[in-house]
Amino acid sequence: MSMRELVVLGTASQTPTRYRNHNGYLLRWDDEVLLFDPGEGSQRQMLHTGISATDLTRICVTHFHGDHCLGLPGMIQRLSLDRVPHPVAVHFPAAGAEYFARLRHASSFYETAELRVEPIDADGQRITLGLGTLEARRLRHPIETYGYRLVEPDGFRALPEKLSAYGITGPAVGELLRVGHLDVDGRRVTRDEVSVTRPGQRFAFVMDTALCDGVYALAELADLLVIESTFLESEAALAAEVGHLTAAQAARVATESGVRTLLLTHFSQRYADPRRFADEAREHFAGELVVAEDLMTVPVPPRRVASAG
Ligand SMILES: [Zn+2]
């Protein structure tokens, strides 16, 4: 059984608090481990998660405000210190390439790890991965910011009783599912006759933005949406002014986009009681709701129900 889950390293915006580390998120998705927006302290937070630098395959940075990237120097040096044997891809807004170059070489170290630096320079840019497509969408924030989503294509799940009825076994099963049809004893068997659709899963990561089209594009039908809710509605005007979302806005996006599990995070330190985020979001979203805490693990919900043919 493959494992797909989010591990939260930190949940504070702007400055860490006694209870919240700076931002940072790990997405374990089968053989890939993606690190999103490592703020300060991410390396140490990782020690508590059972995931090591050697597990990392990809780093995605939404923008170069400190709470989303000041953990990069430590994480990048750690990859070399641990002699990570595989290349690690790094994505970030191309407009921030100078910041990335500085963070990458913030201090002296012996670089052995191979970073594949692949900046994002277009809204809707797609990167094809073995597990699906990573897509970046431009968000609305004072500096160039991209959110990300991971989209697994729909697949097919063979029905054993149908296969045996046609006498199809072994490698022929894979061929039938891949090609769409197979000739058996002079009769053409189609994929629809022996399988059901296996819906692909979607993960979306939306940080630091005012409400905009990109937010909806990313959230669409996400099984798990990680989204900033820096503020509450009482600060809605301030949120819009500085390019952030409120818990109510995030929850409405989730409802309108068919999201299944909604995870709120990136909280302003002005709010002492995190239940206020849950209370506000609950008025607008009826699905699975999580107000993130540091070091929690949140599973990607099981696949949507398969449909015939
Ligand atoms: Zn920011």
XYZ file of C-alpha atoms and ligand atoms in Angstrom:
310
model
C 0.000 0.000 0.000
C 1.574 3.251 -1.091
C 1.707 6.082 1.385
C 0.419 9.541 0.698
C 0.411 11.994 3.556
C 1.303 15.515 4.604
C 3.666 16.096 7.497
C 3.510 19.588 8.952
C 6.846 21.040 10.055
C 5.617 24.482 11.019
C 2.525 26.644 10.903
C 3.485 30.220 11.833
C 3.466 33.161 9.463
C 6.065 35.901 9.672
C 7.614 34.988 13.047
C 7.732 31.704 14.924
C 5.980 31.501 18.289
C 6.561 29.306 21.349
C 4.083 26.827 19.889
C 4.552 27.245 16.183
C 7.663 26.907 14.052
C 7.998 28.882 10.844
C 6.201 27.311 7.886
C 7.348 24.054 6.392
C 5.572 21.007 4.931
C 6.569 17.570 3.703
C 4.396 15.674 1.275
C 5.076 11.968 1.130
C 3.624 10.644 -2.109
C 4.666 7.053 -2.846
C 8.392 7.182 -3.625
C 8.616 10.979 -3.694
C 9.003 13.291 -0.720
C 8.373 16.930 -1.548
C 9.392 19.736 0.792
C 7.337 22.915 0.543
C 8.366 26.362 1.792
C 11.010 25.527 4.405
C 11.138 28.363 6.914
C 13.701 28.679 9.687
C 13.987 25.583 11.860
C 12.638 23.172 9.220
C 15.737 20.990 9.405
C 15.336 20.440 13.136
C 11.575 19.934 12.871
C 12.259 17.155 10.366
C 14.117 15.230 13.056
C 10.778 14.649 14.766
C 9.071 13.248 11.670
C 11.024 10.127 10.733
C 11.730 11.625 7.313
C 15.379 12.364 6.559
C 17.128 14.612 4.062
C 17.951 11.478 2.075
C 14.233 10.940 1.510
C 13.764 14.319 -0.179
C 13.266 14.269 -3.927
C 11.912 17.753 -4.616
C 11.703 21.209 -3.028
C 8.987 23.716 -3.965
C 9.165 27.346 -2.829
C 6.149 29.600 -3.345
C 7.991 32.904 -2.835
C 10.981 34.497 -1.176
C 9.557 36.031 1.974
C 11.658 34.758 4.857
C 9.066 32.561 6.520
C 8.893 30.497 3.313
C 12.576 30.137 2.449
C 15.005 30.894 5.279
C 15.240 27.167 5.958
C 16.718 26.569 2.493
C 20.404 27.108 3.354
C 20.347 24.497 6.102
C 18.305 22.013 4.094
C 20.495 22.381 1.006
C 23.713 21.964 2.989
C 22.224 18.967 4.753
C 21.658 17.229 1.413
C 25.401 17.395 0.798
C 26.370 16.561 4.377
C 24.253 13.396 4.174
C 25.605 12.612 0.693
C 22.126 12.289 -0.747
C 22.774 10.055 -3.750
C 19.935 11.134 -6.030
C 19.312 14.532 -7.633
C 16.840 16.837 -5.859
C 14.727 19.146 -8.013
C 14.091 22.686 -6.775
C 11.273 24.927 -7.992
C 10.748 28.601 -7.135
C 9.564 31.783 -8.865
C 12.147 32.724 -11.497
C 11.860 36.370 -10.445
C 13.467 35.345 -7.145
C 16.447 33.560 -8.706
C 18.867 35.994 -7.078
C 17.465 35.207 -3.627
C 17.735 31.513 -4.350
C 21.365 31.850 -5.454
C 22.202 33.660 -2.210
C 20.367 31.169 -0.007
C 21.983 28.261 -1.794
C 25.430 29.663 -1.100
C 24.679 31.454 2.157
C 27.794 30.004 3.773
C 30.737 27.791 2.935
C 30.113 24.067 2.537
C 31.352 21.149 0.499
C 28.715 20.616 -2.128
C 28.206 17.046 -3.244
C 24.432 16.839 -3.670
C 23.032 17.423 -7.123
C 20.323 20.092 -7.214
C 18.214 20.278 -10.362
C 17.259 23.912 -10.386
C 14.030 24.388 -12.353
C 12.563 27.854 -11.775
C 8.937 28.649 -12.570
C 8.539 31.502 -15.029
C 5.023 31.086 -16.392
C 1.540 30.802 -14.972
C 0.329 27.258 -15.562
C 3.844 25.814 -15.981
C 3.756 22.032 -15.726
C 6.420 19.592 -14.711
C 5.856 15.957 -15.568
C 6.710 13.583 -12.762
C 6.483 9.823 -12.612
C 3.511 10.201 -10.296
C 1.588 12.780 -12.306
C 1.908 16.468 -13.071
C 3.162 19.271 -10.855
C 1.523 22.505 -11.925
C 2.363 26.040 -10.777
C -0.180 28.877 -10.764
C 0.527 32.536 -10.138
C -0.891 33.966 -6.935
C -1.501 37.536 -5.777
C 1.065 38.742 -3.270
C 3.443 41.757 -3.106
C 6.253 39.697 -4.665
C 6.025 37.011 -7.353
C 4.387 33.942 -5.834
C 3.343 30.603 -7.261
C 1.177 27.951 -5.664
C 1.498 24.320 -6.681
C -0.720 21.358 -7.251
C 0.020 17.732 -7.886
C -2.401 15.980 -10.223
C -2.354 12.239 -10.683
C -4.090 11.169 -13.891
C -7.073 8.867 -13.686
C -6.145 5.233 -14.068
C -7.923 1.934 -14.487
C -8.479 -0.863 -12.049
C -8.963 -4.282 -13.603
C -11.846 -6.428 -12.355
C -10.455 -9.963 -11.743
C -13.755 -11.751 -12.340
C -14.164 -10.036 -15.735
C -10.577 -10.852 -16.712
C -10.985 -14.508 -15.876
C -14.273 -14.651 -17.761
C -12.333 -13.630 -20.881
C -9.342 -15.791 -19.931
C -6.970 -12.826 -19.770
C -3.982 -13.273 -17.442
C -0.395 -12.159 -16.886
C 1.230 -9.430 -19.012
C -1.843 -9.290 -21.259
C -3.709 -7.521 -18.433
C -1.229 -4.637 -18.426
C -1.314 -4.447 -22.216
C -5.113 -4.304 -22.275
C -5.223 -1.542 -19.672
C -2.473 0.430 -21.411
C -3.580 0.044 -25.029
C -7.330 0.022 -24.388
C -8.151 -3.222 -26.182
C -6.880 -6.757 -26.699
C -7.751 -9.465 -29.201
C -8.592 -12.740 -27.477
C -9.467 -15.782 -29.594
C -10.583 -13.600 -32.471
C -12.690 -11.311 -30.316
C -11.740 -7.774 -29.347
C -12.025 -7.091 -25.604
C -12.043 -3.432 -24.622
C -10.719 -1.889 -21.445
C -14.185 -0.713 -20.440
C -15.412 -4.294 -20.392
C -12.923 -5.430 -17.766
C -12.108 -2.385 -15.635
C -13.385 0.609 -13.732
C -11.869 4.085 -13.598
C -9.463 4.614 -10.723
C -9.736 8.342 -9.997
C -6.384 10.133 -9.733
C -5.627 12.015 -6.527
C -4.896 15.724 -6.205
C -2.907 17.729 -3.707
C -2.872 21.544 -3.715
C -0.612 23.994 -1.895
C -1.727 27.620 -1.736
C 0.400 30.077 0.214
C 0.489 33.817 0.617
C -2.103 35.278 -1.658
C -5.157 37.430 -1.829
C -8.143 35.758 -3.429
C -7.494 35.326 -7.171
C -8.102 32.932 -10.079
C -4.937 31.014 -9.280
C -6.312 30.006 -5.885
C -9.366 28.396 -7.489
C -7.336 26.781 -10.280
C -5.121 25.093 -7.710
C -7.889 24.050 -5.323
C -10.141 22.477 -7.962
C -11.224 19.006 -6.800
C -8.239 18.682 -4.467
C -8.346 15.664 -2.199
C -6.142 17.624 0.203
C -5.850 21.408 0.071
C -3.177 23.094 2.191
C -4.012 26.785 2.238
C -2.908 29.793 4.193
C -5.401 31.473 6.449
C -3.210 34.082 8.024
C -6.164 36.114 9.246
C -9.760 35.942 10.425
C -12.619 37.878 8.860
C -12.258 40.575 11.517
C -9.031 41.508 9.694
C -10.389 40.987 6.144
C -9.438 44.481 4.998
C -5.891 44.086 6.255
C -5.672 40.636 4.673
C -6.621 41.993 1.248
C -4.214 44.899 1.624
C -1.180 42.738 2.388
C -2.091 39.848 0.061
C -3.397 37.188 2.405
C -6.520 35.092 3.000
C -8.902 34.757 5.904
C -10.151 31.434 7.257
C -13.606 32.168 5.840
C -12.220 32.883 2.373
C -10.125 29.711 2.412
C -13.149 27.673 3.491
C -15.377 29.140 0.792
C -12.728 28.354 -1.846
C -12.655 24.769 -0.580
C -16.430 24.421 -0.811
C -16.680 25.998 -4.259
C -13.794 23.848 -5.536
C -15.022 20.464 -4.305
C -12.150 19.999 -1.843
C -12.332 16.977 0.452
C -9.819 17.697 3.213
C -9.082 21.343 4.001
C -5.978 22.154 6.033
C -5.643 25.717 7.297
C -2.206 27.017 8.276
C 0.243 29.971 8.247
C -1.403 31.728 11.159
C -0.695 35.243 12.322
C 0.714 35.319 15.833
C -1.963 37.817 16.806
C -4.469 35.007 17.412
C -3.859 33.032 20.591
C -6.647 30.480 20.195
C -6.521 28.340 17.020
C -10.126 27.207 17.562
C -11.198 30.557 16.147
C -9.916 29.468 12.713
C -11.894 26.238 12.912
C -15.049 28.022 14.060
C -14.883 30.571 11.265
C -14.063 28.010 8.543
C -16.758 25.604 9.720
C -19.448 28.113 8.816
C -18.407 27.807 5.167
C -17.060 24.279 4.715
C -18.707 20.980 5.619
C -15.880 18.570 4.684
C -12.908 17.317 6.679
C -11.350 20.370 8.333
C -7.914 20.507 9.934
C -6.406 23.496 11.734
C -2.721 22.667 11.404
C -0.450 22.107 14.383
C 3.277 21.618 14.157
C 4.375 18.026 13.532
C 0.928 16.650 12.767
C 0.504 14.105 9.990
C -2.530 14.335 7.745
C -3.302 11.480 5.345
C -4.410 12.221 1.807
C -7.988 10.900 1.915
C -8.726 7.605 0.128
C -9.427 7.848 -3.571
C -12.807 9.043 -4.709
C -15.145 6.200 -5.507
C -14.369 4.483 -8.787
C -16.942 4.642 -11.548
C -17.727 1.962 -14.112
C -15.894 2.085 -17.433
Zn 4.658 36.225 1.948
